[in-house]
Structures are given as structure tokens and as C-alpha cells.
Short mmCIF file of C-alpha atoms in Angstrom, two decimals:
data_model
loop_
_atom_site.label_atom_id
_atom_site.label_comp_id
_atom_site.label_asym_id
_atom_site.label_seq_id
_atom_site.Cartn_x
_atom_site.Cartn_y
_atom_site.Cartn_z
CA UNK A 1 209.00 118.90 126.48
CA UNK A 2 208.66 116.54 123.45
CA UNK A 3 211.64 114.09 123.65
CA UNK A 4 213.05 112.26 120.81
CA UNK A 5 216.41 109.84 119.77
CA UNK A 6 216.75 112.14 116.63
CA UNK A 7 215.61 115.45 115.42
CA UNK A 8 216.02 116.08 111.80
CA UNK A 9 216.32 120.14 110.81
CA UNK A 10 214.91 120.33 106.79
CA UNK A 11 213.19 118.49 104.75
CA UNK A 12 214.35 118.30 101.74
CA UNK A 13 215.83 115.27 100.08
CA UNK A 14 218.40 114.88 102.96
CA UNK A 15 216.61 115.39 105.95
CA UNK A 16 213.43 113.17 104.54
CA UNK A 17 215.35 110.94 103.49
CA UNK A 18 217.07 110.37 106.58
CA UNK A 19 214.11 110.71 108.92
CA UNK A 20 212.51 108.08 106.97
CA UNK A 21 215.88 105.53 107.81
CA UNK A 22 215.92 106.58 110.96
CA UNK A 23 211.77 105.02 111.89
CA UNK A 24 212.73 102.02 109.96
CA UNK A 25 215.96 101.44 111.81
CA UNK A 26 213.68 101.89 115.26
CA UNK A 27 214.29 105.33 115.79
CA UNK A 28 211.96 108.28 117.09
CA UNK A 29 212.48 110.78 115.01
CA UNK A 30 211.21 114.61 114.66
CA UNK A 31 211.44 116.37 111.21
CA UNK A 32 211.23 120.24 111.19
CA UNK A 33 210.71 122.43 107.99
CA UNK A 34 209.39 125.87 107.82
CA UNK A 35 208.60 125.82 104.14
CA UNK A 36 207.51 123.20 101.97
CA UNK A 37 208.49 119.20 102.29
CA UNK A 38 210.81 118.21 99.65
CA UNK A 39 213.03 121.34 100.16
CA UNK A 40 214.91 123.35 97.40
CA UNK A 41 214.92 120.33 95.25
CA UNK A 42 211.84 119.32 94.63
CA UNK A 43 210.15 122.45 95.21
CA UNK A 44 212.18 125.09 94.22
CA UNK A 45 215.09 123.10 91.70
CA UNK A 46 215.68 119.97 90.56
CA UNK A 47 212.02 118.56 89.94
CA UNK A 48 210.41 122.44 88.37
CA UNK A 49 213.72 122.79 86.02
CA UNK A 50 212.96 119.02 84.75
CA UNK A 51 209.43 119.83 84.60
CA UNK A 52 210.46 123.03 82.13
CA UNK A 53 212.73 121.25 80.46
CA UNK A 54 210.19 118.78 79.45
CA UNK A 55 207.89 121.29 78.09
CA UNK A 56 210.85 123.09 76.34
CA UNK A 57 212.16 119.83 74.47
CA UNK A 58 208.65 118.33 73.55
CA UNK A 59 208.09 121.96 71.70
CA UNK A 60 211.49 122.03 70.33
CA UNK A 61 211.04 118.97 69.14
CA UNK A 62 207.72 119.45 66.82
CA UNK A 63 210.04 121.94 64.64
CA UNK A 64 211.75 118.53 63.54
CA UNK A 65 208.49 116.81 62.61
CA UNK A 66 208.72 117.29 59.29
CA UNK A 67 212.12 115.67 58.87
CA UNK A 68 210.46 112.72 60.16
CA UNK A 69 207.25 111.94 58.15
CA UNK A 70 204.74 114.01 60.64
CA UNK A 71 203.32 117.13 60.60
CA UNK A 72 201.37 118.84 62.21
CA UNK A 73 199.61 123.01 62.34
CA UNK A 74 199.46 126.24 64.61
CA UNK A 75 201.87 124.73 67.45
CA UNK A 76 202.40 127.64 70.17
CA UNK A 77 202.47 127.55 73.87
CA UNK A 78 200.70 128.91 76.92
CA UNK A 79 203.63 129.92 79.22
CA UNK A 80 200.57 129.63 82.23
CA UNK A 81 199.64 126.30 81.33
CA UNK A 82 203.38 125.12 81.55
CA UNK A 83 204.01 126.18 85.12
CA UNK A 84 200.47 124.58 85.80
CA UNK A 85 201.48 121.38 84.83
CA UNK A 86 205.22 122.33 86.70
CA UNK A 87 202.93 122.84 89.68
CA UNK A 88 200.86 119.82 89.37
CA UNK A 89 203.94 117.59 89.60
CA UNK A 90 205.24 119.56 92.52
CA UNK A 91 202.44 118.98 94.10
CA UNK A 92 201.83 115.55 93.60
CA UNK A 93 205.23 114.52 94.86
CA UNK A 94 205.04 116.39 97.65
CA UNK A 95 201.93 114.84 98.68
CA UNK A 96 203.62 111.45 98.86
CA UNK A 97 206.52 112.67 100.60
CA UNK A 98 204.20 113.94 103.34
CA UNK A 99 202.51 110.41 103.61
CA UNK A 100 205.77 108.80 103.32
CA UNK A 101 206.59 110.61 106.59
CA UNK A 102 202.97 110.02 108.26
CA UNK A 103 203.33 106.14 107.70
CA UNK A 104 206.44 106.34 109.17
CA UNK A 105 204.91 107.59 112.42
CA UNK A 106 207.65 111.08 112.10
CA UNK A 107 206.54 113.88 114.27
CA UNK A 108 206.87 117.01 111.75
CA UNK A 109 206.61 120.11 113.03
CA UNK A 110 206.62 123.53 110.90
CA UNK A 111 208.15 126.18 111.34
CA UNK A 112 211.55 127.34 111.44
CA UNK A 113 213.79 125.16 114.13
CA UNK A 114 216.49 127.00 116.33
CA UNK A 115 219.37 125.12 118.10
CA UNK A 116 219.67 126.23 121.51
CA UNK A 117 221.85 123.99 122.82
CA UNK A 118 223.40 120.36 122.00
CA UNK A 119 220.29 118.54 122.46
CA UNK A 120 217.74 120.66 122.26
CA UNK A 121 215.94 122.71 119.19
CA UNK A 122 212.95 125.76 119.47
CA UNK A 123 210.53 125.30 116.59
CA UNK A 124 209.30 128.78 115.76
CA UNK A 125 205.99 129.59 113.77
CA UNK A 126 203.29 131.38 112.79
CA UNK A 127 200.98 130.04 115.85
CA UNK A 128 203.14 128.80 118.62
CA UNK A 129 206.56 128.21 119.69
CA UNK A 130 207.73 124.50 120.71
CA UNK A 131 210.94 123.30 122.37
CA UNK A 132 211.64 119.83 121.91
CA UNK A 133 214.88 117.86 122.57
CA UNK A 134 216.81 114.22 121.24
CA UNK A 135 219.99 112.61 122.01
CA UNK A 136 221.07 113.31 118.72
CA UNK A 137 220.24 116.20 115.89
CA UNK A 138 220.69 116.00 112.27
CA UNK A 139 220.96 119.58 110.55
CA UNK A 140 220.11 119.42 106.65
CA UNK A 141 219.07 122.65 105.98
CA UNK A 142 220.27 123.06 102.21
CA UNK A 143 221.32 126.56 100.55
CA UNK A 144 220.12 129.33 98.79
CA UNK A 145 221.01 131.03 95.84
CA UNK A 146 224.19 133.85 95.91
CA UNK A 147 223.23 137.13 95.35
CA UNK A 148 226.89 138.71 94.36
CA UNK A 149 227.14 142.58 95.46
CA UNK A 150 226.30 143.59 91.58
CA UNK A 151 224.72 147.03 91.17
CA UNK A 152 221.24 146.49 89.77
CA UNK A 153 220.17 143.05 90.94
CA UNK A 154 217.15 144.34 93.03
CA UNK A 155 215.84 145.53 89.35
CA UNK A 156 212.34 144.48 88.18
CA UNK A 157 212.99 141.02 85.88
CA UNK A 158 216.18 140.36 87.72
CA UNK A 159 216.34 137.48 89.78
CA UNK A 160 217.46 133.83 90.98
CA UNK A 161 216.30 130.52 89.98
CA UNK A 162 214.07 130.70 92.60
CA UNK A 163 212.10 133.86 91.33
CA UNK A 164 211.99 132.70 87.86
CA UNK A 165 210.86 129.45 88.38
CA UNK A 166 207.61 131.03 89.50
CA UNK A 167 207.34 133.37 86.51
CA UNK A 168 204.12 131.91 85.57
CA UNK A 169 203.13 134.50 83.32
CA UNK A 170 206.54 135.86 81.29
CA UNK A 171 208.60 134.45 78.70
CA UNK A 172 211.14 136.97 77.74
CA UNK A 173 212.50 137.89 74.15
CA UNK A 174 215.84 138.37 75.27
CA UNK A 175 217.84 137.03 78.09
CA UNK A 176 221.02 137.27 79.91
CA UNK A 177 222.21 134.52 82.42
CA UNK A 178 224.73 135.36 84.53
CA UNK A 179 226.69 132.33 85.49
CA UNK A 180 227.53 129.61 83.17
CA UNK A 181 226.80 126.52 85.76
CA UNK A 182 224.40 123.78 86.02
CA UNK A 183 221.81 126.16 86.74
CA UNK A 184 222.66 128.82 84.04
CA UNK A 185 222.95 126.19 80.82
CA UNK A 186 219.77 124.49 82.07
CA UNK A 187 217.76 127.56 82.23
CA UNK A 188 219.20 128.50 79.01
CA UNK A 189 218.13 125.66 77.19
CA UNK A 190 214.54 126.09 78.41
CA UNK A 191 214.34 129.95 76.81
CA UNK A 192 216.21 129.10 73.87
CA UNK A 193 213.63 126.42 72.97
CA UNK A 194 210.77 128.58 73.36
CA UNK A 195 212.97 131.48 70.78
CA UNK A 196 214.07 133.39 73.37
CA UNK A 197 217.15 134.95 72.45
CA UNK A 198 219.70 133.76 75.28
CA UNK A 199 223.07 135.49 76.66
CA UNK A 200 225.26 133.98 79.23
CA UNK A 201 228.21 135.21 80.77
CA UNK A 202 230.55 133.50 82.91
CA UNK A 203 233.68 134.66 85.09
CA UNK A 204 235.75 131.22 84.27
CA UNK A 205 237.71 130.31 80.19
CA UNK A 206 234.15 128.12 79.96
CA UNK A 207 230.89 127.01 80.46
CA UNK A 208 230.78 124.03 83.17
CA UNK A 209 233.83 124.91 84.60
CA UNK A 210 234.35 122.17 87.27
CA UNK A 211 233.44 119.42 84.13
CA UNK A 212 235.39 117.72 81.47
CA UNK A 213 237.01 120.17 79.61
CA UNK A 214 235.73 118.00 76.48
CA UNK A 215 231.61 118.32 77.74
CA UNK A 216 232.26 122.17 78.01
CA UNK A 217 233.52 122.41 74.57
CA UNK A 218 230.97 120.26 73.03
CA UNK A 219 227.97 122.17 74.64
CA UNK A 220 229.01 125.65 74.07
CA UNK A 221 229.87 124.38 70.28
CA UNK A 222 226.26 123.10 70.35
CA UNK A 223 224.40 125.87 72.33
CA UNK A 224 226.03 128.49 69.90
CA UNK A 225 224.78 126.51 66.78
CA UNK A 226 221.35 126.88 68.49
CA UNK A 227 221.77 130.59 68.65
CA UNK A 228 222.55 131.18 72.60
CA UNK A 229 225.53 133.68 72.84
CA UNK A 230 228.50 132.94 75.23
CA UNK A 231 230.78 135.39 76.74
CA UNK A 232 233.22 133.17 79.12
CA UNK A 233 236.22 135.07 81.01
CA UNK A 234 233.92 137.83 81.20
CA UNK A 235 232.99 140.01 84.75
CA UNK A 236 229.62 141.62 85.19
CA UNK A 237 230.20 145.47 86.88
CA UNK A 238 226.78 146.54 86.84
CA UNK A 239 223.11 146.26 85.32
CA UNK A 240 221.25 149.45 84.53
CA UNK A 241 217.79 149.68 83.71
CA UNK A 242 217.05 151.92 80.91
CA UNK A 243 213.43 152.40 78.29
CA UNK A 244 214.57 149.71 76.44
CA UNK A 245 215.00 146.75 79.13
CA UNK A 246 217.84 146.39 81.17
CA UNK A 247 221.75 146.85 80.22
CA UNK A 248 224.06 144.41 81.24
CA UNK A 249 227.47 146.11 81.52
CA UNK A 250 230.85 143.45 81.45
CA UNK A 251 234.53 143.43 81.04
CA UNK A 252 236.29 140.58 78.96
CA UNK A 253 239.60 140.93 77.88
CA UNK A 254 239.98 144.11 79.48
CA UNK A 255 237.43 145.73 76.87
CA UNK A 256 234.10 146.95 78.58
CA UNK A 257 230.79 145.58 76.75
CA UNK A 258 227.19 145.71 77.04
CA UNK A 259 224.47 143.24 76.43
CA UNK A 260 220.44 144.56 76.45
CA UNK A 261 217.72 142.15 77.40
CA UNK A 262 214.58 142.53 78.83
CA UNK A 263 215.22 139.90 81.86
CA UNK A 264 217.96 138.89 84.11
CA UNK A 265 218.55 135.41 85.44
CA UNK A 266 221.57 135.52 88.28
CA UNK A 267 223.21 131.85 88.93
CA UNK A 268 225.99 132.30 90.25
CA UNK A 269 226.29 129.44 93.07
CA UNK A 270 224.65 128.69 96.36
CA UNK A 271 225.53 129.20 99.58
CA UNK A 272 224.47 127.16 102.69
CA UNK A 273 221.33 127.89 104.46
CA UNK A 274 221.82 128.60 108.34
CA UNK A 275 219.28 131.41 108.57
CA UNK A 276 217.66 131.35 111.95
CA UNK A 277 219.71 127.95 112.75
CA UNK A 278 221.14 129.04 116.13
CA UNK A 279 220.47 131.53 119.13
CA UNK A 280 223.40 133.98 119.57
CA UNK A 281 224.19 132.02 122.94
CA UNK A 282 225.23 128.51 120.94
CA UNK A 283 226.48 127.33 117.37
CA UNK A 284 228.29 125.00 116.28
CA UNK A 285 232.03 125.59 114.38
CA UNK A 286 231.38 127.09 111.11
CA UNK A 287 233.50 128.98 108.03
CA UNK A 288 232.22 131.36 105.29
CA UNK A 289 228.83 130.34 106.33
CA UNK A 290 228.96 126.26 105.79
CA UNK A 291 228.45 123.90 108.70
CA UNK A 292 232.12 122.12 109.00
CA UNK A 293 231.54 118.52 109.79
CA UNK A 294 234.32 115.06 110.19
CA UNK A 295 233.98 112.15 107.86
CA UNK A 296 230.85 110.90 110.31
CA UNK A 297 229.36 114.05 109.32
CA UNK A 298 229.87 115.18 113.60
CA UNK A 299 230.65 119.09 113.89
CA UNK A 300 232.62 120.24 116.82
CA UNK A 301 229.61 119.68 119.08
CA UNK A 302 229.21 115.56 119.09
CA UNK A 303 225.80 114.77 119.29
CA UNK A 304 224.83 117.35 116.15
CA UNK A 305 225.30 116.06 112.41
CA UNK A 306 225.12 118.37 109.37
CA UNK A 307 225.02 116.65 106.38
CA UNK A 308 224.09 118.28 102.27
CA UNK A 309 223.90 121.78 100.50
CA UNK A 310 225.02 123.15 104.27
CA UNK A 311 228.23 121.68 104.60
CA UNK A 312 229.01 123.30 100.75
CA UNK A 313 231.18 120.01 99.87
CA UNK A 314 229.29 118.83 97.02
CA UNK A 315 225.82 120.24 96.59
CA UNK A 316 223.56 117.97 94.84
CA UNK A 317 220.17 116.47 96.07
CA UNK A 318 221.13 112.71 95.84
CA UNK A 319 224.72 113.47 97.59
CA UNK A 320 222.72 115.19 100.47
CA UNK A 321 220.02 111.94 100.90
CA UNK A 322 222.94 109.09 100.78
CA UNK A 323 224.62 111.28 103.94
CA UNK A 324 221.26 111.39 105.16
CA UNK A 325 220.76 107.67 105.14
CA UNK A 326 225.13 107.22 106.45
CA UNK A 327 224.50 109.60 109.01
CA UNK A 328 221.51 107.76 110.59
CA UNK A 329 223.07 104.47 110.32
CA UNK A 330 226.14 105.94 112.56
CA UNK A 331 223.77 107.22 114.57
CA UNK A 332 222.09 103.87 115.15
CA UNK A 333 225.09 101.92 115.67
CA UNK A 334 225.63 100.53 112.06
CA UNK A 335 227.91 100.86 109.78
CA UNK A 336 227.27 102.98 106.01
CA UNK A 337 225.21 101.02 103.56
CA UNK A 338 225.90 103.47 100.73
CA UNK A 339 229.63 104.32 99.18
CA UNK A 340 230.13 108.23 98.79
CA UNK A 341 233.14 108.10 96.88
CA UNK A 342 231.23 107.97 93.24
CA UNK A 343 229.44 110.86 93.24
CA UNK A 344 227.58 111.13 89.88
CA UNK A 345 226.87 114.35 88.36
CA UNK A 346 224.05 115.42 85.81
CA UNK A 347 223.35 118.33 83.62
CA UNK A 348 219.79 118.11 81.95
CA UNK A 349 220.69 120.05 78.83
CA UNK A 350 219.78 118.55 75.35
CA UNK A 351 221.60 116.37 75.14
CA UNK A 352 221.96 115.62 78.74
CA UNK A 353 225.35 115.14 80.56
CA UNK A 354 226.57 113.12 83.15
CA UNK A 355 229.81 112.11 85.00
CA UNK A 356 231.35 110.23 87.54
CA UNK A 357 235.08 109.80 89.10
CA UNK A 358 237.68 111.36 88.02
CA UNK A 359 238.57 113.13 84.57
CA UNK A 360 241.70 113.00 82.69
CA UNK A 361 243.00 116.49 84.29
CA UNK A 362 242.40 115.55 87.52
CA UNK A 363 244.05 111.66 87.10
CA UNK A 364 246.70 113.63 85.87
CA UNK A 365 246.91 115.93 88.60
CA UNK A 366 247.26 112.90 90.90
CA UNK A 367 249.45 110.91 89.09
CA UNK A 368 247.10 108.16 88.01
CA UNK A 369 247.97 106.79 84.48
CA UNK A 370 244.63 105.95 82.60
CA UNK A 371 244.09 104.33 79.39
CA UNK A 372 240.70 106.43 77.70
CA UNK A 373 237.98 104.94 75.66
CA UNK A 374 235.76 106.95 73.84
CA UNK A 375 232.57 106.11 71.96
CA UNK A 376 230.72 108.76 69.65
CA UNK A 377 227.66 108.66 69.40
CA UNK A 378 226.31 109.24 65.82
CA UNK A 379 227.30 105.90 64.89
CA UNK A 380 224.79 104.55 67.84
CA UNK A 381 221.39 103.24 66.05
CA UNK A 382 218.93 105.09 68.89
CA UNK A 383 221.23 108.24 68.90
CA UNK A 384 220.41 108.48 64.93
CA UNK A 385 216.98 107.55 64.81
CA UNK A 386 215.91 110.39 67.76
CA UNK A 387 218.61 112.97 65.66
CA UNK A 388 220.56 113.73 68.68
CA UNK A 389 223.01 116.17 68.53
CA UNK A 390 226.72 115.04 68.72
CA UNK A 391 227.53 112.87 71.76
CA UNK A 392 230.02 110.76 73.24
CA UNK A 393 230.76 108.33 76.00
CA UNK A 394 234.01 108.29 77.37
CA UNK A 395 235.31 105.91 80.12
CA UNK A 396 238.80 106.12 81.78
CA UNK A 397 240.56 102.73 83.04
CA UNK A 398 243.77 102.59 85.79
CA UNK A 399 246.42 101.59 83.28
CA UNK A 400 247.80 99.40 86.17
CA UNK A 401 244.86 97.50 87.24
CA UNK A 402 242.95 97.95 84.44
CA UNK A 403 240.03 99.08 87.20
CA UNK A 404 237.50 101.74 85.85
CA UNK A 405 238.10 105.09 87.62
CA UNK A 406 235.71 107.55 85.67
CA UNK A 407 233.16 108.14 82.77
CA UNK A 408 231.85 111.08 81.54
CA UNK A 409 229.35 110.96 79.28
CA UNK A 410 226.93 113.02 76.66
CA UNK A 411 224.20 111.98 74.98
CA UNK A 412 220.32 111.07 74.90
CA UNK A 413 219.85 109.45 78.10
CA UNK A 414 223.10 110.10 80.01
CA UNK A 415 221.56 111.18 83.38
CA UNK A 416 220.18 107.52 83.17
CA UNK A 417 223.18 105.64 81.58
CA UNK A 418 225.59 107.46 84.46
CA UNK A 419 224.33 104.36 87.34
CA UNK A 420 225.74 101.76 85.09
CA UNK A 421 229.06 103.11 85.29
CA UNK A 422 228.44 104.59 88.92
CA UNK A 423 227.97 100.68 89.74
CA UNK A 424 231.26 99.36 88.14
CA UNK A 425 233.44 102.11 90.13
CA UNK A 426 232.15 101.55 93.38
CA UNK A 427 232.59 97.73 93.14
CA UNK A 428 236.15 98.29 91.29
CA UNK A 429 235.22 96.76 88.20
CA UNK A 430 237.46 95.99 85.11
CA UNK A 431 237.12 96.94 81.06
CA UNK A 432 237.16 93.09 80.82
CA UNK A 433 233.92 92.76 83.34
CA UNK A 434 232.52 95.71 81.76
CA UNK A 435 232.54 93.54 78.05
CA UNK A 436 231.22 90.73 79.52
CA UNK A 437 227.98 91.87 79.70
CA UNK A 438 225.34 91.77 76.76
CA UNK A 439 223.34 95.16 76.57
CA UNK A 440 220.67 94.97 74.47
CA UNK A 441 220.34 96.55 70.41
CA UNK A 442 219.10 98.28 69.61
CA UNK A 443 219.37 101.09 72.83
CA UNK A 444 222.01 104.03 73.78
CA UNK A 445 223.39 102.53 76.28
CA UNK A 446 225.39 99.33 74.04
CA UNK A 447 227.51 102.42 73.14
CA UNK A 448 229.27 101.53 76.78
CA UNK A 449 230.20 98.56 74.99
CA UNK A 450 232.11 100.19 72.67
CA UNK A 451 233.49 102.37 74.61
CA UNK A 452 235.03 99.94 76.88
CA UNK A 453 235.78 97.98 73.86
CA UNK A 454 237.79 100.99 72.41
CA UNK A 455 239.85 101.70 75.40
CA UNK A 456 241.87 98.15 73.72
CA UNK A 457 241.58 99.71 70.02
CA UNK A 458 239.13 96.71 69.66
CA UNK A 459 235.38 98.68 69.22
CA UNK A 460 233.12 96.79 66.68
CA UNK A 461 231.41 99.77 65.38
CA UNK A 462 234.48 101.98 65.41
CA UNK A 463 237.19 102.44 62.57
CA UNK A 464 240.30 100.90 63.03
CA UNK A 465 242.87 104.18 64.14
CA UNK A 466 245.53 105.55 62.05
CA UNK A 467 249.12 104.01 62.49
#
């Protein structure tokens, strides 16, 4: 029996990621993953959604050339070719991953990997089955979309994110989205670009529920504009396929409605991914299906970790590979290199969004008195020369200690501006550090400048406000 000092179960973002650590800090380390390396995110999320979104916003964006000077004839697109291209990035990252884990010297086996006990794991394939065992096992198995109990979701051009990313050969006329998250906005600002005519319907008062109430406004106010319909306190009963497509039937405000399109994209949520994880003789302490784990990411059995989309606390790909890289520094004796308190978020909409810390509901919920600044954007040069949609940058300073404690921002570049202000919070920065520092002009992200400035009423580019 193959013996090892950790055994990593998944390889997505987390369980790569943490593999990786775990060679450098001296480690021999296993990886199992019965599917592709890179897991949901890069194969089946995160890096084939970016890759669409791409595609959608280059085309959208030669329907503007003419306000700009260019022009330009016959512009159309191969729905094929995009996924090609989708595929061919895919690919190539996954590639590297795999050397990444080669040069390491990481065993990885594939197939699906069974916990059988505390230090021991069955790897299960195709060809052979293996038992191997480590002092210490690392589960990062991810999650899977939810598939609610809806009548009709086992209908032809009904499916998850993961089915539709691999529609290589539709794009539909008219499309409903059921679910109003992450997922559900991004998707629908893929299809809306190419002039698909876009429905979503969401159970919660609005779209991004667990967001700023003020980035929820602003998008559906800007996704309407663009034509995408939105139907928020609303409750899907059934879909029904009929001639014409397929019927989408709904109750909001107590009246019963129906919607007609000829596909059906379900994103509701995720739930973790134990399939297969454990023999019916040993498991560890779970609830509703997620792995429950202490703050050094230990379940009830000590020498197994569970860290990511499995343990359901906050599901996002670079929140699953810093536990990664904690857990394996416990595991080795050290202490955490990385802070998990500032957690940024990003939605890759046009225009993108991103956030981090708190929000002014939830300071007030707590009791935390802020002092708000608030920047928007169509008074930033680079906002007005790429014609961005309305944006803003808000940041939200402890009116005691004048420390920042979140920032939520939308605009051109937000995913990218979010690490800035990720940085200040984790090393308890102040508005007056924040203004020290010279950001270039002309670029979107001076407009932190004046945001920060504007928390004091003292913003360059910002009218003085009313008395």
C-alpha cells in the first residue's frame, strides 16, 4: 500500500492548490480526481463563463463602433467557433496545471477516491482499484449544481450551467434563467449580447440577493435598459413543454404567469459534492450534505480536513485555494500565511462587480457606525472614453477608527480594482493612508481616490453637496 504524509481528494483550485504547498513545504503528497484537473472552476465555471463573456462583450461591443469613428461590415458569429476557442483555453490551462503537479513530484491518481477509514482512501476507476493511505487527508471535492424538485427540468433544452456551457452548437432566441445569482446574471449577459431575448426569475425582492442592495438596483436598472426581463419575488411551479418551446409557469404576487422560451437555464445554487466520498462503514460528521469542519478546517475525525465548495460556507474558487494553502500549513506545523477574513467577491457582468467586507446593512446589523464614500463613475476619464454604463465605487470607513471595513464597487475593471481595497482591509488601513497614495491618470482605478476623498466631503472631481 502506497503511503503518503497527505492525500488531497479533488483537484480543482483547492485541492491543487494545496497539493502544490504541501511538496514545497516538504510534504508527500497524493492528489486524486476522477474528472478533469482544475475542477468545476476551470473546467466547468469560472474560466468557460469568462471565456463566453469575452466573446459576448467583444461582439456587443462592434454595435458601438460607429459612435466611435470605426466601422466596420457583415459582423455575425459562429456559436461553434466560440466554444472552440472556450475549449482551447480550457485546455491550455489545464495542461499547465497538470505539469505544475508533475514538477512538483505529486502522485495523481484518477479516479474517484473513497474514504474508508481515517487514514486511508480507495481510488476507484475505470482499470483498477488502489488503496493508499497518509497521516493526514485533505477533502476538496467542490459542488454541483441544485436541481430543485421542479416538474419539467429533465425536458430537452433544460439544464444547469454545466450542460449549457457545452452547448456548442445552440444559441437560443428566447431564454428563461431561473435564479437570479452570480451564475444566472452572468449567463444572461452572454445571451443578451448575442440578441437573445433573456427572462430571469428569482424567488428573493432582487437580483444578487446576498449583495449591496445598491449593485442589485443598478444592474437590474441596467439589464432591463438592455432588454433582459426580470421577475424577482417570483416562484417557478412547473415547466411544460408544448409545439412552441417550453412554458415556464410562476407565481408572483399571488397571480400565476407564464413565460415561453425555447431553452431553460436552472441556477439556482450549488450544493457540496460528496458523491462516492465514503463507504457506508465510515464518514465523517456532516449536515444537509456539507462537510462540517472547525476554524483549522478538522471535521470530527482529526486527521481529515475539508476545506471549499464542500463545506458550503462561502463557495468561490479563490476562497477554496487560500484554505487549501491554511490547511496545509497547519498541517505542516506552521502557522496561516493568508488572512480569510476579506473575502472578495466578483460578478463578471458588463460592467463587472466586485465587493469586499461588510455593506452598510450588515454594519448596521452589527452595530458598526461607518462614514460612506461614494465615487460615480461617469465623471472618471477611462470610464467615459470606453462608454461604460453607470458605475460607482463606494468604500465604507469605521467612524471610530477611521479603519476601512468594506468597498463595493461597479464599474469597468472592478474584479481587478477589488485587491486594492482587499489589501487595505486586511492590513487595517485608514481613508488617510488610502489618500496618500498617487494612482496614476488617466486609469479607473484614481476613482478610489475620490472615493476615499469623498467619505470627508473633500473629492476633487466631485461637486461640493447641498447644505
Amino acid at each position: 500500500m502506497n503511503a503518503y504524509q497527505l492525500i488531497v481528494i479533488g483537484a480543482g483550485p483547492g485541492g491543487y492548490e494545496a497539493a502544490i504547498k504541501a511538496a514545497q513545504l516538504g510534504l508527500k503528497t497524493a492528489v486524486i480526481e476522477n474528472r478533469d484537473v482544475g475542477g468545476t472552476c476551470l473546467n466547468r465555471g469560472c474560466i468557460p463563463t469568462k471565456t463566453l463573456l469575452h466573446a459576448a462583450e467583444l461582439y456587443k461591443g462592434v454595435k458601438e463602433f460607429e459612435s466611435i469613428g470605426l466601422s466596420t461590415e457583415g459582423v455575425s458569429f459562429d456559436v461553434s467557433k466560440i466554444h472552440a476557442r472556450k475549449n482551447e483555453v480550457v485546455e491550455q490551462l489545464r495542461s499547465g496545471i497538470e505539469q505544475l503537479i508533475k514538477a512538483n513530484k505529486i502522485d495523481l491518481y484518477r479516479g474517484t477516491g473513497t474514504i474508508t477509514g481515517p487514514h486511508n482512501v480507495k481510488v476507484i476507476s475505470a482499470e483498477e482499484t488502489v488503496e493508499i493511505e497518509a497521516e493526514n487527508i485533505l477533502i476538496a471535492t467542490g459542488s454541483k449544481p441544485a436541481r430543485p424538485p421542479i416538474p419539467g427540468l429533465d425536458l430537452p433544452n433544460v439544464g444547469t450551467s454545466d450542460e449549457f456551457l457545452f452547448m456548442e452548437d445552440k444559441m437560443y432566441k428566447d431564454l428563461i434563467i431561473i435564479g437570479g445569482g452570480v451564475i444566472g446574471v452572468e449567463f444572461a449577459s452572454v445571451y443578451e449580447s448575442f440578441g437573445c431575448n433573456v427572462t430571469i426569475i428569482e424567488a428573493m425582492d432582487r437580483i444578487l440577493p446576498p449583495m449591496d442592495k445598491e449593485i442589485s438596483q443598478n444592474l437590474a436598472m441596467i439589464l432591463k435598459k438592455r432588454g433582459v426581463k426580470i421577475n424577482t419575488g417570483a416562484m417557478v411551479q412547473k415547466l411544460v413543454e408544448t409545439p412552441d418551446g417550453i412554458e415556464c409557469h410562476f407565481v408572483q404576487k399571488e397571480k400565476e404567469q407564464v413565460v415561453k422560451a425555447d431553452g431553460v437555464l436552472v441556477s439556482i445554487g450549488r450544493r457540496p459534492n460528496t458523491d462516492g466520498l465514503f463507504t457506508e462503514e465510515f464518514s465523517v460528521e456532516m449536515e444537509r450534505g456539507r462537510i462540517i469542519t472547525d476554524e483549522e478546517f478538522k471535521t470530527n475525525v482529526p486527521s481529515i480536513r475539508a476545506i471549499g465548495d464542500v463545506t458550503s460556507k462561502i463557495q468561490l474558487a479563490h476562497m477554496a485555494s487560500a484554505q487549501g494553502i491554511c490547511a496545509v500549513e497547519m498541517i505542516a506545523g506552521k502557522n496561516p500565511s493568508i488572512d480569510l477574513n476579506a473575502v472578495p467577491g466578483c460578478v463578471y457582468t458588463n460592467p463587472e462587480i466586485a465587493t469586499v467586507g461588510i455593506t452598510e446593512d450588515e454594519a448596521k446589523e452589527q452595530g458598526i457606525k461607518v462614514r460612506k464614500g461614494k465615487y460615480i463613475m461617469s465623471g472618471n476619464g477611462k470610464s467615459i472614453i470606453a462608454q461604460a454604463d453607470r458605475g460607482f465605487i463606494k468604500v465604507l470607513f469605521d467612524e471610530e477608527t477611521d479603519v476601512i471595513v468594506g468597498a463595493q464597487l461597479m464599474c469597468i475593471r472592478a474584479t481587478d480594482l477589488i485587491s486594492e481595497l482587499s489589501t487595505a482591509i486586511v492590513n487595517k488601513l485608514t481613508s488617510k493612508d488610502l489618500t496618500r497614495v498617487i494612482r496614476p491618470h488617466p486609469t479607473f482605478t484614481e476613482a478610489v481616490t475620490e472615493a476615499v476623498e469623498s467619505s470627508h466631503g473633500m473629492a476633487i472631481h466631485m461637486a461640493p453637496s447641498k447644505k
